[in-house]
PDB file of C-alpha atoms in Angstrom:
ATOM      1  CA  UNK A   1      54.161 139.151 109.367  1.00 50.00           C
ATOM      2  CA  UNK A   2      53.029 136.213 107.305  1.00 52.00           C
ATOM      3  CA  UNK A   3      55.804 134.079 105.490  1.00 57.00           C
ATOM      4  CA  UNK A   4      55.000 132.467 102.498  1.00 56.00           C
ATOM      5  CA  UNK A   5      56.643 129.336 100.720  1.00 54.00           C
ATOM      6  CA  UNK A   6      57.171 130.185  97.125  1.00 56.00           C
ATOM      7  CA  UNK A   7      59.023 127.038  96.432  1.00 58.00           C
ATOM      8  CA  UNK A   8      56.273 124.638  95.232  1.00 59.00           C
ATOM      9  CA  UNK A   9      56.885 121.030  95.034  1.00 65.00           C
ATOM     10  CA  UNK A  10      58.010 119.659  91.677  1.00 66.00           C
ATOM     11  CA  UNK A  11      55.315 118.170  89.675  1.00 70.00           C
ATOM     12  CA  UNK A  12      55.507 114.424  88.635  1.00 80.00           C
ATOM     13  CA  UNK A  13      56.232 113.890  85.120  1.00 82.00           C
ATOM     14  CA  UNK A  14      54.889 111.208  82.906  1.00 83.00           C
ATOM     15  CA  UNK A  15      57.573 108.478  82.327  1.00 80.00           C
ATOM     16  CA  UNK A  16      56.266 107.556  78.705  1.00 78.00           C
ATOM     17  CA  UNK A  17      55.758 111.150  77.081  1.00 78.00           C
ATOM     18  CA  UNK A  18      57.585 113.441  79.711  1.00 77.00           C
ATOM     19  CA  UNK A  19      54.296 115.500  80.270  1.00 81.00           C
ATOM     20  CA  UNK A  20      53.103 116.607  83.467  1.00 85.00           C
ATOM     21  CA  UNK A  21      50.840 114.372  85.479  1.00 85.00           C
ATOM     22  CA  UNK A  22      47.543 115.171  86.971  1.00 86.00           C
ATOM     23  CA  UNK A  23      46.914 113.950  90.513  1.00 85.00           C
ATOM     24  CA  UNK A  24      43.241 113.040  91.717  1.00 84.00           C
ATOM     25  CA  UNK A  25      42.594 112.789  95.538  1.00 82.00           C
ATOM     26  CA  UNK A  26      40.157 110.823  97.766  1.00 80.00           C
ATOM     27  CA  UNK A  27      37.736 113.570  99.399  1.00 79.00           C
ATOM     28  CA  UNK A  28      37.609 111.708 102.810  1.00 78.00           C
ATOM     29  CA  UNK A  29      41.137 110.611 103.274  1.00 79.00           C
ATOM     30  CA  UNK A  30      42.880 113.370 101.161  1.00 77.00           C
ATOM     31  CA  UNK A  31      45.231 110.593  99.787  1.00 81.00           C
ATOM     32  CA  UNK A  32      46.139 110.516  96.220  1.00 81.00           C
ATOM     33  CA  UNK A  33      44.283 107.819  94.345  1.00 81.00           C
ATOM     34  CA  UNK A  34      45.878 107.849  91.034  1.00 82.00           C
ATOM     35  CA  UNK A  35      47.929 110.010  88.597  1.00 86.00           C
ATOM     36  CA  UNK A  36      46.963 110.297  84.950  1.00 86.00           C
ATOM     37  CA  UNK A  37      48.870 112.067  81.878  1.00 87.00           C
ATOM     38  CA  UNK A  38      46.359 113.990  79.843  1.00 85.00           C
ATOM     39  CA  UNK A  39      48.615 113.686  76.897  1.00 82.00           C
ATOM     40  CA  UNK A  40      49.204 109.879  76.406  1.00 81.00           C
ATOM     41  CA  UNK A  41      46.700 108.619  78.987  1.00 81.00           C
ATOM     42  CA  UNK A  42      49.317 106.984  81.161  1.00 84.00           C
ATOM     43  CA  UNK A  43      47.925 105.980  84.927  1.00 85.00           C
ATOM     44  CA  UNK A  44      49.880 105.277  87.868  1.00 82.00           C
ATOM     45  CA  UNK A  45      48.194 104.039  91.190  1.00 69.00           C
ATOM     46  CA  UNK A  46      49.106 104.939  94.801  1.00 53.00           C
ATOM     47  CA  UNK A  47      49.135 101.482  96.299  1.00 51.00           C
ATOM     48  CA  UNK A  48      51.607  98.959  96.716  1.00 48.00           C
ATOM     49  CA  UNK A  49      53.782  98.031  93.648  1.00 48.00           C
ATOM     50  CA  UNK A  50      52.028  94.955  91.937  1.00 48.00           C
ATOM     51  CA  UNK A  51      54.290  92.045  91.187  1.00 52.00           C
ATOM     52  CA  UNK A  52      55.188  91.724  87.043  1.00 50.00           C
ATOM     53  CA  UNK A  53      52.901  89.453  85.136  1.00 47.00           C
ATOM     54  CA  UNK A  54      54.165  86.630  83.668  1.00 54.00           C
ATOM     55  CA  UNK A  55      53.689  83.346  81.680  1.00 59.00           C
ATOM     56  CA  UNK A  56      55.004  80.195  82.669  1.00 59.00           C
ATOM     57  CA  UNK A  57      55.854  77.354  80.296  1.00 58.00           C
ATOM     58  CA  UNK A  58      58.183  74.427  80.136  1.00 63.00           C
ATOM     59  CA  UNK A  59      60.371  73.369  77.115  1.00 59.00           C
ATOM     60  CA  UNK A  60      60.660  69.696  76.984  1.00 59.00           C
ATOM     61  CA  UNK A  61      63.054  69.873  73.800  1.00 61.00           C
ATOM     62  CA  UNK A  62      66.199  71.890  74.015  1.00 59.00           C
ATOM     63  CA  UNK A  63      66.397  74.333  71.260  1.00 56.00           C
ATOM     64  CA  UNK A  64      69.933  73.930  69.672  1.00 56.00           C
ATOM     65  CA  UNK A  65      71.919  76.930  68.373  1.00 55.00           C
ATOM     66  CA  UNK A  66      72.521  76.426  64.709  1.00 59.00           C
ATOM     67  CA  UNK A  67      75.241  78.865  64.312  1.00 64.00           C
ATOM     68  CA  UNK A  68      78.960  77.897  64.465  1.00 69.00           C
ATOM     69  CA  UNK A  69      80.676  78.724  67.810  1.00 79.00           C
ATOM     70  CA  UNK A  70      84.223  78.373  66.326  1.00 86.00           C
ATOM     71  CA  UNK A  71      85.082  80.390  63.336  1.00 88.00           C
ATOM     72  CA  UNK A  72      88.581  80.428  61.453  1.00 89.00           C
ATOM     73  CA  UNK A  73      89.525  83.335  59.086  1.00 91.00           C
ATOM     74  CA  UNK A  74      92.599  83.521  56.846  1.00 91.00           C
ATOM     75  CA  UNK A  75      94.368  86.944  56.529  1.00 87.00           C
ATOM     76  CA  UNK A  76      94.987  88.076  52.933  1.00 86.00           C
ATOM     77  CA  UNK A  77      96.105  91.454  52.502  1.00 82.00           C
ATOM     78  CA  UNK A  78      93.788  93.814  54.287  1.00 81.00           C
ATOM     79  CA  UNK A  79      90.860  91.403  54.142  1.00 85.00           C
ATOM     80  CA  UNK A  80      90.176  87.949  55.766  1.00 88.00           C
ATOM     81  CA  UNK A  81      88.390  85.027  54.233  1.00 88.00           C
ATOM     82  CA  UNK A  82      86.471  82.219  55.796  1.00 87.00           C
ATOM     83  CA  UNK A  83      88.496  78.780  55.904  1.00 87.00           C
ATOM     84  CA  UNK A  84      88.179  75.474  57.842  1.00 83.00           C
ATOM     85  CA  UNK A  85      91.798  74.654  58.633  1.00 85.00           C
ATOM     86  CA  UNK A  86      95.157  76.406  59.856  1.00 87.00           C
ATOM     87  CA  UNK A  87      97.959  76.883  57.379  1.00 86.00           C
ATOM     88  CA  UNK A  88     101.466  77.588  58.462  1.00 87.00           C
ATOM     89  CA  UNK A  89     101.948  80.061  55.517  1.00 90.00           C
ATOM     90  CA  UNK A  90      99.001  82.229  56.632  1.00 90.00           C
ATOM     91  CA  UNK A  91      98.067  84.287  59.615  1.00 91.00           C
ATOM     92  CA  UNK A  92      94.744  83.093  61.028  1.00 91.00           C
ATOM     93  CA  UNK A  93      91.828  84.268  63.205  1.00 92.00           C
ATOM     94  CA  UNK A  94      90.147  81.919  65.524  1.00 91.00           C
ATOM     95  CA  UNK A  95      87.001  83.427  67.049  1.00 90.00           C
ATOM     96  CA  UNK A  96      85.863  81.101  69.995  1.00 90.00           C
ATOM     97  CA  UNK A  97      82.405  82.548  71.166  1.00 89.00           C
ATOM     98  CA  UNK A  98      82.352  79.791  73.862  1.00 88.00           C
ATOM     99  CA  UNK A  99      85.079  81.699  75.579  1.00 90.00           C
ATOM    100  CA  UNK A 100      84.609  85.210  74.023  1.00 90.00           C
ATOM    101  CA  UNK A 101      88.069  85.459  72.917  1.00 91.00           C
ATOM    102  CA  UNK A 102      89.717  85.751  69.143  1.00 92.00           C
ATOM    103  CA  UNK A 103      93.096  84.076  68.801  1.00 92.00           C
ATOM    104  CA  UNK A 104      95.510  85.706  66.431  1.00 91.00           C
ATOM    105  CA  UNK A 105      97.381  82.810  65.067  1.00 92.00           C
ATOM    106  CA  UNK A 106     100.571  83.461  63.419  1.00 90.00           C
ATOM    107  CA  UNK A 107     102.208  80.551  61.059  1.00 89.00           C
ATOM    108  CA  UNK A 108     105.971  79.571  61.160  1.00 88.00           C
ATOM    109  CA  UNK A 109     106.415  81.302  57.508  1.00 89.00           C
ATOM    110  CA  UNK A 110     104.711  84.452  57.876  1.00 90.00           C
ATOM    111  CA  UNK A 111     105.860  88.011  58.759  1.00 89.00           C
ATOM    112  CA  UNK A 112     105.378  90.255  61.413  1.00 87.00           C
ATOM    113  CA  UNK A 113     103.589  92.780  59.336  1.00 87.00           C
ATOM    114  CA  UNK A 114     100.977  90.266  58.511  1.00 88.00           C
ATOM    115  CA  UNK A 115     100.276  89.633  62.117  1.00 87.00           C
ATOM    116  CA  UNK A 116      99.771  93.453  62.706  1.00 87.00           C
ATOM    117  CA  UNK A 117      97.134  93.549  59.741  1.00 88.00           C
ATOM    118  CA  UNK A 118      95.540  90.572  61.505  1.00 87.00           C
ATOM    119  CA  UNK A 119      95.497  92.466  64.726  1.00 86.00           C
ATOM    120  CA  UNK A 120      93.551  95.456  62.973  1.00 88.00           C
ATOM    121  CA  UNK A 121      91.268  92.933  61.304  1.00 89.00           C
ATOM    122  CA  UNK A 122      90.300  91.501  64.591  1.00 89.00           C
ATOM    123  CA  UNK A 123      88.606  94.684  65.755  1.00 88.00           C
ATOM    124  CA  UNK A 124      86.466  94.618  62.630  1.00 88.00           C
ATOM    125  CA  UNK A 125      85.747  90.880  63.286  1.00 89.00           C
ATOM    126  CA  UNK A 126      84.237  91.976  66.703  1.00 88.00           C
ATOM    127  CA  UNK A 127      81.778  94.076  65.377  1.00 87.00           C
ATOM    128  CA  UNK A 128      80.849  91.455  62.281  1.00 87.00           C
ATOM    129  CA  UNK A 129      80.420  88.612  64.447  1.00 87.00           C
ATOM    130  CA  UNK A 130      78.874  90.724  67.474  1.00 86.00           C
ATOM    131  CA  UNK A 131      81.717  89.898  70.070  1.00 87.00           C
ATOM    132  CA  UNK A 132      82.106  93.176  71.259  1.00 84.00           C
ATOM    133  CA  UNK A 133      83.630  92.375  74.683  1.00 86.00           C
ATOM    134  CA  UNK A 134      85.809  89.806  73.041  1.00 88.00           C
ATOM    135  CA  UNK A 135      89.644  89.753  74.192  1.00 90.00           C
ATOM    136  CA  UNK A 136      92.450  89.146  71.482  1.00 90.00           C
ATOM    137  CA  UNK A 137      95.345  86.885  72.293  1.00 91.00           C
ATOM    138  CA  UNK A 138      98.488  86.742  70.087  1.00 91.00           C
ATOM    139  CA  UNK A 139      99.362  82.899  69.698  1.00 91.00           C
ATOM    140  CA  UNK A 140     102.395  81.575  67.579  1.00 91.00           C
ATOM    141  CA  UNK A 141     102.417  78.220  65.970  1.00 88.00           C
ATOM    142  CA  UNK A 142     103.452  75.401  68.392  1.00 86.00           C
ATOM    143  CA  UNK A 143     103.061  77.494  71.274  1.00 89.00           C
ATOM    144  CA  UNK A 144      99.258  77.504  71.674  1.00 88.00           C
ATOM    145  CA  UNK A 145      97.901  77.858  75.367  1.00 89.00           C
ATOM    146  CA  UNK A 146      95.601  75.121  76.900  1.00 89.00           C
ATOM    147  CA  UNK A 147      92.325  77.174  76.118  1.00 89.00           C
ATOM    148  CA  UNK A 148      93.106  77.344  72.500  1.00 89.00           C
ATOM    149  CA  UNK A 149      90.244  75.475  70.773  1.00 87.00           C
ATOM    150  CA  UNK A 150      90.216  71.932  69.276  1.00 81.00           C
ATOM    151  CA  UNK A 151      90.045  72.743  65.617  1.00 78.00           C
ATOM    152  CA  UNK A 152      89.611  69.076  64.322  1.00 66.00           C
ATOM    153  CA  UNK A 153      86.232  68.807  65.852  1.00 56.00           C
ATOM    154  CA  UNK A 154      85.019  72.263  64.354  1.00 56.00           C
ATOM    155  CA  UNK A 155      86.619  71.451  61.063  1.00 53.00           C
ATOM    156  CA  UNK A 156      84.549  68.281  61.111  1.00 58.00           C
ATOM    157  CA  UNK A 157      81.396  70.295  61.963  1.00 62.00           C
ATOM    158  CA  UNK A 158      82.061  72.307  59.070  1.00 63.00           C
ATOM    159  CA  UNK A 159      82.470  69.725  56.552  1.00 66.00           C
ATOM    160  CA  UNK A 160      79.303  68.065  57.699  1.00 72.00           C
ATOM    161  CA  UNK A 161      77.338  71.335  57.470  1.00 73.00           C
ATOM    162  CA  UNK A 162      78.693  71.963  53.942  1.00 73.00           C
ATOM    163  CA  UNK A 163      77.553  68.477  52.856  1.00 80.00           C
ATOM    164  CA  UNK A 164      74.324  68.909  54.276  1.00 83.00           C
ATOM    165  CA  UNK A 165      73.771  72.127  52.562  1.00 84.00           C
ATOM    166  CA  UNK A 166      75.030  70.660  49.217  1.00 84.00           C
ATOM    167  CA  UNK A 167      72.581  67.943  49.611  1.00 88.00           C
ATOM    168  CA  UNK A 168      69.728  70.359  50.243  1.00 89.00           C
ATOM    169  CA  UNK A 169      70.493  72.303  47.135  1.00 89.00           C
ATOM    170  CA  UNK A 170      70.780  69.064  45.079  1.00 89.00           C
ATOM    171  CA  UNK A 171      67.202  68.256  46.273  1.00 90.00           C
ATOM    172  CA  UNK A 172      65.790  71.622  45.446  1.00 90.00           C
ATOM    173  CA  UNK A 173      67.404  71.753  42.016  1.00 90.00           C
ATOM    174  CA  UNK A 174      65.873  68.139  41.402  1.00 90.00           C
ATOM    175  CA  UNK A 175      62.163  69.760  42.443  1.00 91.00           C
ATOM    176  CA  UNK A 176      62.608  72.774  40.313  1.00 91.00           C
ATOM    177  CA  UNK A 177      63.366  70.749  37.083  1.00 91.00           C
ATOM    178  CA  UNK A 178      60.502  68.240  37.917  1.00 90.00           C
ATOM    179  CA  UNK A 179      58.010  70.944  37.892  1.00 89.00           C
ATOM    180  CA  UNK A 180      59.626  72.964  34.917  1.00 89.00           C
ATOM    181  CA  UNK A 181      59.101  69.660  33.193  1.00 89.00           C
ATOM    182  CA  UNK A 182      55.497  69.198  34.311  1.00 89.00           C
ATOM    183  CA  UNK A 183      54.640  72.830  33.363  1.00 89.00           C
ATOM    184  CA  UNK A 184      56.280  72.309  30.114  1.00 88.00           C
ATOM    185  CA  UNK A 185      54.160  69.218  29.321  1.00 88.00           C
ATOM    186  CA  UNK A 186      50.926  71.445  30.248  1.00 86.00           C
ATOM    187  CA  UNK A 187      51.807  74.196  27.947  1.00 86.00           C
ATOM    188  CA  UNK A 188      52.152  71.605  24.980  1.00 85.00           C
ATOM    189  CA  UNK A 189      48.991  69.796  25.753  1.00 83.00           C
ATOM    190  CA  UNK A 190      47.229  73.365  25.863  1.00 83.00           C
ATOM    191  CA  UNK A 191      48.789  74.546  22.371  1.00 83.00           C
ATOM    192  CA  UNK A 192      47.842  71.349  20.860  1.00 81.00           C
ATOM    193  CA  UNK A 193      44.071  71.823  21.928  1.00 76.00           C
ATOM    194  CA  UNK A 194      44.161  75.464  20.500  1.00 74.00           C
ATOM    195  CA  UNK A 195      45.313  74.201  17.186  1.00 71.00           C
ATOM    196  CA  UNK A 196      42.303  73.957  14.569  1.00 56.00           C
ATOM    197  CA  UNK A 197      41.456  70.223  14.091  1.00 55.00           C
ATOM    198  CA  UNK A 198      41.481  69.592  10.394  1.00 54.00           C
ATOM    199  CA  UNK A 199      39.071  67.546   8.298  1.00 53.00           C
ATOM    200  CA  UNK A 200      39.820  63.775   8.005  1.00 54.00           C
ATOM    201  CA  UNK A 201      40.931  63.053   4.413  1.00 57.00           C
ATOM    202  CA  UNK A 202      39.574  60.086   2.867  1.00 54.00           C
ATOM    203  CA  UNK A 203      42.799  58.493   2.253  1.00 55.00           C
ATOM    204  CA  UNK A 204      43.638  58.547   6.012  1.00 55.00           C
ATOM    205  CA  UNK A 205      40.327  56.950   6.916  1.00 51.00           C
ATOM    206  CA  UNK A 206      40.495  54.157   4.312  1.00 53.00           C
ATOM    207  CA  UNK A 207      43.408  53.039   6.526  1.00 53.00           C
ATOM    208  CA  UNK A 208      41.547  52.390   9.893  1.00 52.00           C
ATOM    209  CA  UNK A 209      39.684  48.959   9.567  1.00 52.00           C
ATOM    210  CA  UNK A 210      36.640  50.076  11.415  1.00 52.00           C
ATOM    211  CA  UNK A 211      32.899  50.339  10.748  1.00 55.00           C
ATOM    212  CA  UNK A 212      32.501  54.227  11.710  1.00 58.00           C
ATOM    213  CA  UNK A 213      35.088  54.819   9.363  1.00 60.00           C
ATOM    214  CA  UNK A 214      33.224  53.366   6.340  1.00 69.00           C
ATOM    215  CA  UNK A 215      30.182  55.433   7.207  1.00 71.00           C
ATOM    216  CA  UNK A 216      32.395  58.692   7.051  1.00 72.00           C
ATOM    217  CA  UNK A 217      33.706  57.664   3.899  1.00 77.00           C
ATOM    218  CA  UNK A 218      30.421  57.341   2.505  1.00 78.00           C
ATOM    219  CA  UNK A 219      29.350  60.715   3.759  1.00 77.00           C
ATOM    220  CA  UNK A 220      32.391  62.477   2.342  1.00 80.00           C
ATOM    221  CA  UNK A 221      31.790  60.968  -1.015  1.00 80.00           C
ATOM    222  CA  UNK A 222      28.248  61.942  -1.029  1.00 81.00           C
ATOM    223  CA  UNK A 223      29.244  65.357  -0.338  1.00 83.00           C
ATOM    224  CA  UNK A 224      32.048  65.520  -2.857  1.00 83.00           C
ATOM    225  CA  UNK A 225      29.355  64.244  -5.738  1.00 83.00           C
ATOM    226  CA  UNK A 226      26.636  66.737  -4.797  1.00 85.00           C
ATOM    227  CA  UNK A 227      29.397  69.754  -5.075  1.00 84.00           C
ATOM    228  CA  UNK A 228      30.627  68.439  -8.443  1.00 85.00           C
ATOM    229  CA  UNK A 229      26.912  68.366  -9.724  1.00 87.00           C
ATOM    230  CA  UNK A 230      26.252  71.811  -8.427  1.00 85.00           C
ATOM    231  CA  UNK A 231      29.364  72.940 -10.228  1.00 87.00           C
ATOM    232  CA  UNK A 232      28.285  71.285 -13.613  1.00 87.00           C
ATOM    233  CA  UNK A 233      24.752  72.657 -13.551  1.00 87.00           C
ATOM    234  CA  UNK A 234      25.933  76.233 -12.854  1.00 88.00           C
ATOM    235  CA  UNK A 235      28.432  75.935 -15.921  1.00 88.00           C
ATOM    236  CA  UNK A 236      25.570  74.538 -18.083  1.00 88.00           C
ATOM    237  CA  UNK A 237      23.306  77.498 -17.108  1.00 87.00           C
ATOM    238  CA  UNK A 238      25.821  79.994 -17.871  1.00 86.00           C
ATOM    239  CA  UNK A 239      26.336  78.412 -21.500  1.00 86.00           C
ATOM    240  CA  UNK A 240      22.631  78.431 -22.068  1.00 85.00           C
ATOM    241  CA  UNK A 241      22.266  82.106 -21.150  1.00 86.00           C
ATOM    242  CA  UNK A 242      25.244  83.175 -23.653  1.00 86.00           C
ATOM    243  CA  UNK A 243      23.597  81.290 -26.459  1.00 84.00           C
ATOM    244  CA  UNK A 244      20.132  83.035 -26.210  1.00 81.00           C
ATOM    245  CA  UNK A 245      22.101  86.282 -26.066  1.00 81.00           C
ATOM    246  CA  UNK A 246      23.721  85.610 -29.107  1.00 79.00           C
ATOM    247  CA  UNK A 247      20.639  84.517 -30.957  1.00 79.00           C
ATOM    248  CA  UNK A 248      18.571  87.611 -29.675  1.00 78.00           C
ATOM    249  CA  UNK A 249      21.148  89.815 -31.312  1.00 75.00           C
ATOM    250  CA  UNK A 250      21.240  88.189 -34.864  1.00 74.00           C
ATOM    251  CA  UNK A 251      17.113  88.196 -34.826  1.00 74.00           C
ATOM    252  CA  UNK A 252      16.623  91.945 -33.575  1.00 62.00           C
ATOM    253  CA  UNK A 253      14.921  94.162 -36.238  1.00 56.00           C
ATOM    254  CA  UNK A 254      14.929  98.296 -36.018  1.00 56.00           C
ATOM    255  CA  UNK A 255      11.722  99.181 -34.331  1.00 55.00           C
ATOM    256  CA  UNK A 256       9.654 102.204 -36.087  1.00 52.00           C
ATOM    257  CA  UNK A 257       9.527 105.201 -33.823  1.00 52.00           C
ATOM    258  CA  UNK A 258       6.306 105.968 -31.946  1.00 52.00           C
ATOM    259  CA  UNK A 259       4.940 109.250 -31.086  1.00 49.00           C
ATOM    260  CA  UNK A 260       5.183 107.794 -27.665  1.00 49.00           C
ATOM    261  CA  UNK A 261       8.879 107.503 -28.089  1.00 47.00           C
ATOM    262  CA  UNK A 262       9.368 111.207 -29.165  1.00 47.00           C
ATOM    263  CA  UNK A 263      10.576 113.407 -26.457  1.00 51.00           C
ATOM    264  CA  UNK A 264       7.728 114.746 -24.567  1.00 50.00           C
ATOM    265  CA  UNK A 265       7.371 118.699 -24.604  1.00 52.00           C
ATOM    266  CA  UNK A 266       7.958 120.226 -21.372  1.00 67.00           C
ATOM    267  CA  UNK A 267       6.357 123.376 -19.946  1.00 66.00           C
ATOM    268  CA  UNK A 268       9.108 125.301 -20.528  1.00 72.00           C
ATOM    269  CA  UNK A 269       9.615 124.548 -24.296  1.00 75.00           C
ATOM    270  CA  UNK A 270       5.810 125.339 -24.608  1.00 78.00           C
ATOM    271  CA  UNK A 271       6.122 128.735 -23.094  1.00 79.00           C
ATOM    272  CA  UNK A 272       9.270 129.657 -25.327  1.00 80.00           C
ATOM    273  CA  UNK A 273       7.166 128.754 -28.393  1.00 79.00           C
ATOM    274  CA  UNK A 274       4.250 130.897 -27.383  1.00 80.00           C
ATOM    275  CA  UNK A 275       6.635 133.855 -26.270  1.00 80.00           C
ATOM    276  CA  UNK A 276       8.122 133.800 -29.899  1.00 79.00           C
ATOM    277  CA  UNK A 277       4.610 133.940 -31.650  1.00 79.00           C
ATOM    278  CA  UNK A 278       3.861 136.900 -29.377  1.00 78.00           C
ATOM    279  CA  UNK A 279       6.878 138.774 -30.462  1.00 77.00           C
ATOM    280  CA  UNK A 280       6.431 138.265 -34.335  1.00 78.00           C
ATOM    281  CA  UNK A 281       2.986 139.764 -33.705  1.00 74.00           C
ATOM    282  CA  UNK A 282       4.103 142.794 -31.770  1.00 73.00           C
ATOM    283  CA  UNK A 283       7.163 143.749 -33.943  1.00 72.00           C
ATOM    284  CA  UNK A 284       5.423 145.286 -36.972  1.00 73.00           C
ATOM    285  CA  UNK A 285       3.642 147.652 -34.180  1.00 73.00           C
ATOM    286  CA  UNK A 286       6.821 148.477 -32.572  1.00 68.00           C
ATOM    287  CA  UNK A 287       8.286 149.574 -35.947  1.00 72.00           C
ATOM    288  CA  UNK A 288       5.393 151.789 -36.994  1.00 68.00           C
ATOM    289  CA  UNK A 289       5.419 153.700 -33.595  1.00 64.00           C
ATOM    290  CA  UNK A 290       9.534 154.147 -34.084  1.00 67.00           C
ATOM    291  CA  UNK A 291       9.017 155.688 -37.763  1.00 67.00           C
ATOM    292  CA  UNK A 292       6.349 157.905 -36.588  1.00 66.00           C
ATOM    293  CA  UNK A 293       8.440 159.469 -33.872  1.00 61.00           C
ATOM    294  CA  UNK A 294      11.434 160.042 -36.476  1.00 58.00           C
ATOM    295  CA  UNK A 295       8.926 162.148 -38.859  1.00 60.00           C
ATOM    296  CA  UNK A 296       7.946 164.560 -35.735  1.00 60.00           C
ATOM    297  CA  UNK A 297      11.446 165.053 -34.885  1.00 62.00           C
ATOM    298  CA  UNK A 298      12.494 165.890 -38.597  1.00 61.00           C
ATOM    299  CA  UNK A 299       9.486 168.513 -38.854  1.00 57.00           C
ATOM    300  CA  UNK A 300      10.285 170.347 -35.700  1.00 60.00           C
ATOM    301  CA  UNK A 301      14.164 170.797 -36.868  1.00 55.00           C
ATOM    302  CA  UNK A 302      12.868 172.215 -40.334  1.00 53.00           C
ATOM    303  CA  UNK A 303      10.857 175.020 -38.387  1.00 51.00           C
TER     304      UNK A 303
END
């Protein structure tokens, strides 16, 4: 009796896509060369695991973290507002990122209800500032622990940052205004070029005491004279033509009609005349025939 093992070994799965891996073995030794995923092409070797490849580099200058490490927020209603100092009339949240702690600081003249609302706001502050594992500690004014942060230095840092930001904004605005002015000047120049250049008047040219101007004045004066002469010649020609027409009307005589002036006979008119002549000749013949027919009919009736 042969006992068979129906429990097959589990096939190795691809760590990338989760599909089954195909094994390729060496013919001589029978060991596995490598495993390959037919779906995504992932390959694993059978040898010793190689060390992870890395790139060695060195930083001579340290990169400073520009983000603020100590933040102060005032509680107002259900919301919190960013601030720079502590006030005894409010409840403040002090987020210290170095220690990963959020201090709920209660002023002297505040109620416990405000402190409770600040505690709920601290949980929201953890997610917004990415301080997920931060610890919340309740602190009263005048009873601050030793690890409570020095807010004077933090306030100075915030003031310096605010000044720098204001200076940068002022510079940016000044640069934008300068660019805008340059663009406006360019637009004005282009508009002036596009406008049509008017012909220089004689009065404007006389003001310039230059030799070139005198030449231009002479040219303009010549052109004006020529134009005036042309206009005068046209007017005189019109007057002469009108006088000739009047004289011709007075001296005209009625001309005798010539045969050539009579209306020419057309073919149609000639045909009409000939047909009339033929009809006049044919009329008496037709009348005779009709009278003879009437006589015959009367004789037949008498019989």
